[in-house]
Each structure stands twice: as C-alpha cells, then as structure tokens.
mmCIF file with all atom_site columns, C-alpha atoms in Angstrom:
data_model
loop_
_atom_site.group_PDB
_atom_site.id
_atom_site.type_symbol
_atom_site.label_atom_id
_atom_site.label_alt_id
_atom_site.label_comp_id
_atom_site.label_asym_id
_atom_site.label_entity_id
_atom_site.label_seq_id
_atom_site.pdbx_PDB_ins_code
_atom_site.Cartn_x
_atom_site.Cartn_y
_atom_site.Cartn_z
_atom_site.occupancy
_atom_site.B_iso_or_equiv
_atom_site.pdbx_formal_charge
_atom_site.auth_seq_id
_atom_site.auth_comp_id
_atom_site.auth_asym_id
_atom_site.auth_atom_id
_atom_site.pdbx_PDB_model_num
ATOM 1   C CA . MET A 1 1   ? 61.718  10.824  11.080 1.00 51.00 ? 1   MET A CA 1
ATOM 2   C CA . TYR A 1 2   ? 60.138  7.642   12.487 1.00 56.00 ? 2   TYR A CA 1
ATOM 3   C CA . PHE A 1 3   ? 59.146  9.491   15.656 1.00 60.00 ? 3   PHE A CA 1
ATOM 4   C CA . SER A 1 4   ? 57.366  12.307  13.790 1.00 71.00 ? 4   SER A CA 1
ATOM 5   C CA . ARG A 1 5   ? 55.469  9.844   11.597 1.00 73.00 ? 5   ARG A CA 1
ATOM 6   C CA . LYS A 1 6   ? 54.344  7.948   14.702 1.00 74.00 ? 6   LYS A CA 1
ATOM 7   C CA . LYS A 1 7   ? 53.324  11.213  16.385 1.00 75.00 ? 7   LYS A CA 1
ATOM 8   C CA . SER A 1 8   ? 51.426  12.276  13.272 1.00 81.00 ? 8   SER A CA 1
ATOM 9   C CA . LEU A 1 9   ? 49.582  8.958   13.181 1.00 80.00 ? 9   LEU A CA 1
ATOM 10  C CA . ARG A 1 10  ? 48.698  9.285   16.866 1.00 81.00 ? 10  ARG A CA 1
ATOM 11  C CA . ASN A 1 11  ? 47.407  12.836  16.301 1.00 84.00 ? 11  ASN A CA 1
ATOM 12  C CA . SER A 1 12  ? 45.313  11.694  13.339 1.00 86.00 ? 12  SER A CA 1
ATOM 13  C CA . ALA A 1 13  ? 43.854  8.819   15.345 1.00 86.00 ? 13  ALA A CA 1
ATOM 14  C CA . GLY A 1 14  ? 43.058  11.180  18.199 1.00 86.00 ? 14  GLY A CA 1
ATOM 15  C CA . TRP A 1 15  ? 41.269  13.591  15.888 1.00 88.00 ? 15  TRP A CA 1
ATOM 16  C CA . LEU A 1 16  ? 39.340  10.746  14.272 1.00 88.00 ? 16  LEU A CA 1
ATOM 17  C CA . ILE A 1 17  ? 38.176  9.447   17.650 1.00 88.00 ? 17  ILE A CA 1
ATOM 18  C CA . THR A 1 18  ? 37.215  12.961  18.712 1.00 87.00 ? 18  THR A CA 1
ATOM 19  C CA . LEU A 1 19  ? 35.254  13.448  15.495 1.00 86.00 ? 19  LEU A CA 1
ATOM 20  C CA . LEU A 1 20  ? 33.449  10.110  15.941 1.00 85.00 ? 20  LEU A CA 1
ATOM 21  C CA . ILE A 1 21  ? 32.450  11.141  19.461 1.00 85.00 ? 21  ILE A CA 1
ATOM 22  C CA . ILE A 1 22  ? 31.255  14.585  18.356 1.00 84.00 ? 22  ILE A CA 1
ATOM 23  C CA . ILE A 1 23  ? 29.111  13.265  15.503 1.00 83.00 ? 23  ILE A CA 1
ATOM 24  C CA . GLN A 1 24  ? 27.196  11.128  17.996 1.00 85.00 ? 24  GLN A CA 1
ATOM 25  C CA . LEU A 1 25  ? 25.716  14.403  19.270 1.00 82.00 ? 25  LEU A CA 1
ATOM 26  C CA . VAL A 1 26  ? 23.997  15.195  15.950 1.00 81.00 ? 26  VAL A CA 1
ATOM 27  C CA . PRO A 1 27  ? 20.266  14.857  16.686 1.00 78.00 ? 27  PRO A CA 1
ATOM 28  C CA . LEU A 1 28  ? 18.189  12.659  14.402 1.00 81.00 ? 28  LEU A CA 1
ATOM 29  C CA . ASP A 1 29  ? 14.441  12.243  14.222 1.00 83.00 ? 29  ASP A CA 1
ATOM 30  C CA . ARG A 1 30  ? 13.870  8.620   15.241 1.00 83.00 ? 30  ARG A CA 1
ATOM 31  C CA . LYS A 1 31  ? 10.310  9.102   16.424 1.00 86.00 ? 31  LYS A CA 1
ATOM 32  C CA . ASN A 1 32  ? 7.419   6.787   15.831 1.00 87.00 ? 32  ASN A CA 1
ATOM 33  C CA . PRO A 1 33  ? 4.436   9.150   15.803 1.00 89.00 ? 33  PRO A CA 1
ATOM 34  C CA . PRO A 1 34  ? 1.000   7.729   16.534 1.00 87.00 ? 34  PRO A CA 1
ATOM 35  C CA . GLU A 1 35  ? -0.690  6.059   13.595 1.00 85.00 ? 35  GLU A CA 1
ATOM 36  C CA . THR A 1 36  ? -3.212  8.420   12.015 1.00 83.00 ? 36  THR A CA 1
ATOM 37  C CA . ALA A 1 37  ? -5.152  6.062   9.764  1.00 83.00 ? 37  ALA A CA 1
ATOM 38  C CA . PRO A 1 38  ? -3.567  2.608   9.794  1.00 85.00 ? 38  PRO A CA 1
ATOM 39  C CA . LEU A 1 39  ? -4.075  -0.167  7.334  1.00 86.00 ? 39  LEU A CA 1
ATOM 40  C CA . ALA A 1 40  ? -6.833  -2.578  8.387  1.00 84.00 ? 40  ALA A CA 1
ATOM 41  C CA . ILE A 1 41  ? -6.624  -5.878  6.515  1.00 85.00 ? 41  ILE A CA 1
ATOM 42  C CA . ASN A 1 42  ? -6.753  -9.632  7.064  1.00 74.00 ? 42  ASN A CA 1
ATOM 43  C CA . ASN A 1 43  ? -4.312  -11.140 9.519  1.00 79.00 ? 43  ASN A CA 1
ATOM 44  C CA . PRO A 1 44  ? -1.831  -13.134 7.339  1.00 85.00 ? 44  PRO A CA 1
ATOM 45  C CA . ALA A 1 45  ? -1.291  -10.203 4.966  1.00 91.00 ? 45  ALA A CA 1
ATOM 46  C CA . LEU A 1 46  ? -0.943  -7.760  7.852  1.00 91.00 ? 46  LEU A CA 1
ATOM 47  C CA . GLN A 1 47  ? 1.549   -10.044 9.624  1.00 91.00 ? 47  GLN A CA 1
ATOM 48  C CA . GLY A 1 48  ? 3.689   -10.176 6.495  1.00 92.00 ? 48  GLY A CA 1
ATOM 49  C CA . LEU A 1 49  ? 3.619   -6.425  6.003  1.00 93.00 ? 49  LEU A CA 1
ATOM 50  C CA . GLU A 1 50  ? 4.386   -5.793  9.676  1.00 92.00 ? 50  GLU A CA 1
ATOM 51  C CA . ASN A 1 51  ? 7.316   -8.213  9.618  1.00 90.00 ? 51  ASN A CA 1
ATOM 52  C CA . SER A 1 52  ? 8.868   -7.168  6.328  1.00 90.00 ? 52  SER A CA 1
ATOM 53  C CA . CYS A 1 53  ? 7.637   -3.703  5.391  1.00 90.00 ? 53  CYS A CA 1
ATOM 54  C CA . TYR A 1 54  ? 6.659   -1.735  8.474  1.00 90.00 ? 54  TYR A CA 1
ATOM 55  C CA . THR A 1 55  ? 10.247  -0.986  9.541  1.00 86.00 ? 55  THR A CA 1
ATOM 56  C CA . CYS A 1 56  ? 10.602  1.542   6.730  1.00 88.00 ? 56  CYS A CA 1
ATOM 57  C CA . HIS A 1 57  ? 7.002   2.095   5.668  1.00 94.00 ? 57  HIS A CA 1
ATOM 58  C CA . SER A 1 58  ? 5.080   2.878   8.864  1.00 94.00 ? 58  SER A CA 1
ATOM 59  C CA . PHE A 1 59  ? 5.238   4.596   12.226 1.00 94.00 ? 59  PHE A CA 1
ATOM 60  C CA . LYS A 1 60  ? 5.854   1.193   13.838 1.00 92.00 ? 60  LYS A CA 1
ATOM 61  C CA . THR A 1 61  ? 9.555   1.240   13.059 1.00 90.00 ? 61  THR A CA 1
ATOM 62  C CA . ARG A 1 62  ? 11.736  -1.111  15.048 1.00 86.00 ? 62  ARG A CA 1
ATOM 63  C CA . TRP A 1 63  ? 14.881  1.001   15.104 1.00 86.00 ? 63  TRP A CA 1
ATOM 64  C CA . PRO A 1 64  ? 17.942  -1.265  14.822 1.00 83.00 ? 64  PRO A CA 1
ATOM 65  C CA . ARG A 1 65  ? 20.898  -0.753  17.165 1.00 85.00 ? 65  ARG A CA 1
ATOM 66  C CA . ALA A 1 66  ? 22.981  0.666   14.347 1.00 83.00 ? 66  ALA A CA 1
ATOM 67  C CA . SER A 1 67  ? 20.473  3.515   13.983 1.00 84.00 ? 67  SER A CA 1
ATOM 68  C CA . TRP A 1 68  ? 21.909  5.015   17.155 1.00 88.00 ? 68  TRP A CA 1
ATOM 69  C CA . ILE A 1 69  ? 25.560  5.068   16.049 1.00 88.00 ? 69  ILE A CA 1
ATOM 70  C CA . ALA A 1 70  ? 26.700  7.792   13.655 1.00 91.00 ? 70  ALA A CA 1
ATOM 71  C CA . PRO A 1 71  ? 27.466  7.896   10.784 1.00 91.00 ? 71  PRO A CA 1
ATOM 72  C CA . VAL A 1 72  ? 25.523  4.674   10.055 1.00 88.00 ? 72  VAL A CA 1
ATOM 73  C CA . SER A 1 73  ? 22.536  6.174   11.876 1.00 89.00 ? 73  SER A CA 1
ATOM 74  C CA . TRP A 1 74  ? 22.323  8.939   9.270  1.00 90.00 ? 74  TRP A CA 1
ATOM 75  C CA . ILE A 1 75  ? 21.963  6.413   6.446  1.00 89.00 ? 75  ILE A CA 1
ATOM 76  C CA . ILE A 1 76  ? 19.385  4.296   8.281  1.00 88.00 ? 76  ILE A CA 1
ATOM 77  C CA . THR A 1 77  ? 17.321  7.276   9.434  1.00 91.00 ? 77  THR A CA 1
ATOM 78  C CA . ALA A 1 78  ? 17.322  8.786   5.943  1.00 91.00 ? 78  ALA A CA 1
ATOM 79  C CA . ALA A 1 79  ? 16.253  5.452   4.410  1.00 89.00 ? 79  ALA A CA 1
ATOM 80  C CA . ILE A 1 80  ? 13.371  5.094   6.876  1.00 91.00 ? 80  ILE A CA 1
ATOM 81  C CA . HIS A 1 81  ? 12.152  8.658   6.355  1.00 93.00 ? 81  HIS A CA 1
ATOM 82  C CA . ASN A 1 82  ? 12.397  8.173   2.589  1.00 93.00 ? 82  ASN A CA 1
ATOM 83  C CA . GLY A 1 83  ? 10.421  4.927   2.874  1.00 93.00 ? 83  GLY A CA 1
ATOM 84  C CA . ARG A 1 84  ? 7.728   6.615   4.946  1.00 94.00 ? 84  ARG A CA 1
ATOM 85  C CA . ASP A 1 85  ? 7.507   9.455   2.420  1.00 95.00 ? 85  ASP A CA 1
ATOM 86  C CA . ARG A 1 86  ? 6.982   7.018   -0.443 1.00 95.00 ? 86  ARG A CA 1
ATOM 87  C CA . LEU A 1 87  ? 4.543   4.687   1.333  1.00 95.00 ? 87  LEU A CA 1
ATOM 88  C CA . ASN A 1 88  ? 3.275   4.846   4.894  1.00 95.00 ? 88  ASN A CA 1
ATOM 89  C CA . PHE A 1 89  ? 0.974   2.054   6.036  1.00 95.00 ? 89  PHE A CA 1
ATOM 90  C CA . SER A 1 90  ? 0.288   4.029   9.231  1.00 94.00 ? 90  SER A CA 1
ATOM 91  C CA . ALA A 1 91  ? -1.467  6.651   7.105  1.00 93.00 ? 91  ALA A CA 1
ATOM 92  C CA . TRP A 1 92  ? -2.989  4.284   4.528  1.00 94.00 ? 92  TRP A CA 1
ATOM 93  C CA . GLN A 1 93  ? -6.553  5.524   4.985  1.00 92.00 ? 93  GLN A CA 1
ATOM 94  C CA . THR A 1 94  ? -5.480  9.102   4.182  1.00 93.00 ? 94  THR A CA 1
ATOM 95  C CA . TYR A 1 95  ? -4.464  8.196   0.623  1.00 94.00 ? 95  TYR A CA 1
ATOM 96  C CA . THR A 1 96  ? -6.899  8.857   -2.205 1.00 94.00 ? 96  THR A CA 1
ATOM 97  C CA . LYS A 1 97  ? -8.175  5.959   -4.325 1.00 93.00 ? 97  LYS A CA 1
ATOM 98  C CA . ALA A 1 98  ? -5.796  6.950   -7.109 1.00 94.00 ? 98  ALA A CA 1
ATOM 99  C CA . GLU A 1 99  ? -2.827  7.097   -4.711 1.00 96.00 ? 99  GLU A CA 1
ATOM 100 C CA . LYS A 1 100 ? -3.720  3.692   -3.260 1.00 95.00 ? 100 LYS A CA 1
ATOM 101 C CA . GLN A 1 101 ? -4.000  2.196   -6.750 1.00 95.00 ? 101 GLN A CA 1
ATOM 102 C CA . GLN A 1 102 ? -0.591  3.575   -7.696 1.00 96.00 ? 102 GLN A CA 1
ATOM 103 C CA . LEU A 1 103 ? 0.995   2.315   -4.480 1.00 96.00 ? 103 LEU A CA 1
ATOM 104 C CA . LEU A 1 104 ? -0.559  -1.125  -4.931 1.00 95.00 ? 104 LEU A CA 1
ATOM 105 C CA . SER A 1 105 ? 0.743   -1.233  -8.506 1.00 95.00 ? 105 SER A CA 1
ATOM 106 C CA . ASP A 1 106 ? 4.189   -0.231  -7.257 1.00 94.00 ? 106 ASP A CA 1
ATOM 107 C CA . ILE A 1 107 ? 4.411   -2.819  -4.474 1.00 94.00 ? 107 ILE A CA 1
ATOM 108 C CA . SER A 1 108 ? 2.848   -5.769  -6.313 1.00 94.00 ? 108 SER A CA 1
ATOM 109 C CA . PRO A 1 109 ? 5.995   -6.635  -8.338 1.00 92.00 ? 109 PRO A CA 1
ATOM 110 C CA . ILE A 1 110 ? 8.117   -6.228  -5.211 1.00 90.00 ? 110 ILE A CA 1
ATOM 111 C CA . ILE A 1 111 ? 5.949   -8.596  -3.181 1.00 91.00 ? 111 ILE A CA 1
ATOM 112 C CA . SER A 1 112 ? 5.767   -11.125 -6.019 1.00 88.00 ? 112 SER A CA 1
ATOM 113 C CA . GLY A 1 113 ? 9.559   -11.072 -6.281 1.00 82.00 ? 113 GLY A CA 1
ATOM 114 C CA . LYS A 1 114 ? 9.683   -9.732  -9.831 1.00 77.00 ? 114 LYS A CA 1
ATOM 115 C CA . LYS A 1 115 ? 11.371  -6.518  -8.711 1.00 78.00 ? 115 LYS A CA 1
ATOM 116 C CA . GLN A 1 116 ? 14.235  -6.060  -6.233 1.00 73.00 ? 116 GLN A CA 1
ATOM 117 C CA . HIS A 1 117 ? 13.677  -3.816  -3.258 1.00 77.00 ? 117 HIS A CA 1
ATOM 118 C CA . ALA A 1 118 ? 15.827  -2.820  -0.311 1.00 71.00 ? 118 ALA A CA 1
ATOM 119 C CA . GLU A 1 119 ? 18.584  -5.336  -0.913 1.00 73.00 ? 119 GLU A CA 1
ATOM 120 C CA . ASN A 1 120 ? 20.604  -3.923  1.999  1.00 71.00 ? 120 ASN A CA 1
ATOM 121 C CA . PHE A 1 121 ? 17.663  -4.448  4.353  1.00 74.00 ? 121 PHE A CA 1
ATOM 122 C CA . ARG A 1 122 ? 17.207  -8.028  3.196  1.00 73.00 ? 122 ARG A CA 1
ATOM 123 C CA . MET A 1 123 ? 20.898  -8.783  3.683  1.00 75.00 ? 123 MET A CA 1
ATOM 124 C CA . LEU A 1 124 ? 20.895  -7.324  7.204  1.00 74.00 ? 124 LEU A CA 1
ATOM 125 C CA . TYR A 1 125 ? 17.583  -8.895  8.260  1.00 77.00 ? 125 TYR A CA 1
ATOM 126 C CA . PRO A 1 126 ? 17.054  -12.198 6.430  1.00 81.00 ? 126 PRO A CA 1
ATOM 127 C CA . GLU A 1 127 ? 14.656  -13.288 9.195  1.00 84.00 ? 127 GLU A CA 1
ATOM 128 C CA . ARG A 1 128 ? 12.223  -10.611 8.025  1.00 83.00 ? 128 ARG A CA 1
ATOM 129 C CA . ALA A 1 129 ? 11.802  -12.128 4.581  1.00 85.00 ? 129 ALA A CA 1
ATOM 130 C CA . LEU A 1 130 ? 8.230   -12.848 3.580  1.00 88.00 ? 130 LEU A CA 1
ATOM 131 C CA . THR A 1 131 ? 7.098   -16.446 3.816  1.00 90.00 ? 131 THR A CA 1
ATOM 132 C CA . THR A 1 132 ? 5.282   -17.954 0.843  1.00 91.00 ? 132 THR A CA 1
ATOM 133 C CA . THR A 1 133 ? 2.006   -17.796 2.792  1.00 92.00 ? 133 THR A CA 1
ATOM 134 C CA . GLN A 1 134 ? 2.512   -14.131 3.688  1.00 92.00 ? 134 GLN A CA 1
ATOM 135 C CA . ARG A 1 135 ? 3.499   -13.285 0.108  1.00 92.00 ? 135 ARG A CA 1
ATOM 136 C CA . GLN A 1 136 ? 0.349   -14.982 -1.230 1.00 94.00 ? 136 GLN A CA 1
ATOM 137 C CA . ALA A 1 137 ? -1.866  -13.280 1.374  1.00 94.00 ? 137 ALA A CA 1
ATOM 138 C CA . ILE A 1 138 ? -0.463  -9.843  0.521  1.00 94.00 ? 138 ILE A CA 1
ATOM 139 C CA . LEU A 1 139 ? -0.854  -10.434 -3.223 1.00 95.00 ? 139 LEU A CA 1
ATOM 140 C CA . MET A 1 140 ? -4.468  -11.549 -2.660 1.00 94.00 ? 140 MET A CA 1
ATOM 141 C CA . TRP A 1 141 ? -5.089  -8.389  -0.631 1.00 93.00 ? 141 TRP A CA 1
ATOM 142 C CA . ILE A 1 142 ? -3.545  -6.234  -3.387 1.00 94.00 ? 142 ILE A CA 1
ATOM 143 C CA . GLU A 1 143 ? -5.655  -7.936  -6.063 1.00 93.00 ? 143 GLU A CA 1
ATOM 144 C CA . GLY A 1 144 ? -8.789  -7.544  -3.959 1.00 90.00 ? 144 GLY A CA 1
ATOM 145 C CA . GLU A 1 145 ? -8.110  -3.858  -3.343 1.00 88.00 ? 145 GLU A CA 1
ATOM 146 C CA . GLN A 1 146 ? -7.460  -3.217  -7.019 1.00 87.00 ? 146 GLN A CA 1
ATOM 147 C CA . GLN A 1 147 ? -10.688 -4.967  -8.038 1.00 86.00 ? 147 GLN A CA 1
ATOM 148 C CA . HIS A 1 148 ? -12.683 -3.258  -5.267 1.00 75.00 ? 148 HIS A CA 1
ATOM 149 C CA . ASP A 1 149 ? -11.545 0.210   -6.313 1.00 65.00 ? 149 ASP A CA 1
ATOM 150 C CA . GLN A 1 150 ? -12.324 -0.472  -9.999 1.00 67.00 ? 150 GLN A CA 1
ATOM 151 C CA . ASN A 1 151 ? -15.980 -1.167  -9.181 1.00 60.00 ? 151 ASN A CA 1
#
C-alpha cells in the first residue's frame, strides 16, 4: 500500500513537471512594435509616465523575467495587452480629441491617488511608484490638455 502511494505520487510529480515544461512552448506575443504616434510632453511628466505607466500602456514595455515563465507569463502578457488596448501612449497622437479627453478623465483620479490601479503591479514594482514631483507634473499636463482641448 505504501509503495503504490509513493509510486503514484512520483508519477503525478513526473506528469506535473512534464506539463510545466510543455507549457513553456506556448508562444506569446511579447513584441514591442515601433511607436506610431508617441506622446510628446514636458520632461518631468514624461519621465513619470515612462517609469510608472509605460510598462503596460505603451510599446516601450520592459518585460519582467516572470513574463517568460508559464503560466505566470500568460497573466502578465494578457495584462499588458489589455493595458495597451485601453490606453497606449505610443499611439497617443492617433486618438481623437474626444478619446483623449475621456482617457485624461480616466487617468486623472488614478494619478492623483483617488482611485486604485494595478495593485499587483505596485506590489511587485514599488520602485516604479510616482514621485510627488512626477505626480504633480502629470496632473498639470492633464489639466493643460483638458483646458487646451476645450478652447
């Protein structure tokens, strides 16, 4: 009885290891295409966005090591593609005025800290948190863009 349970455990472990190896072969799209119409703004705001937002919201993604190891890679890749679909700073100039206004309205409470966003990302990468200066610069840019488009 003990021997068969041990053999069964060994077989299960073997199959699990085999499965983990096989799933590494599943291809994922981790490309960073060229930027088509990137955001062009003042330096402090751009630095903040590049540090904290571009990983998921641009074609300048810095793919973390975990994005190459399945099944975690599936979650990370899906999150980045979802982020790019919702807002892509690498294609900012292709958005209409109305789309830009909506995006600015959506990100303003996130930047100001009134709304939570990507808690998992912030836990994994605390060094990418916005500084007070970057936060203020981005909020000033948002306000300026909103006022500019209203005129």
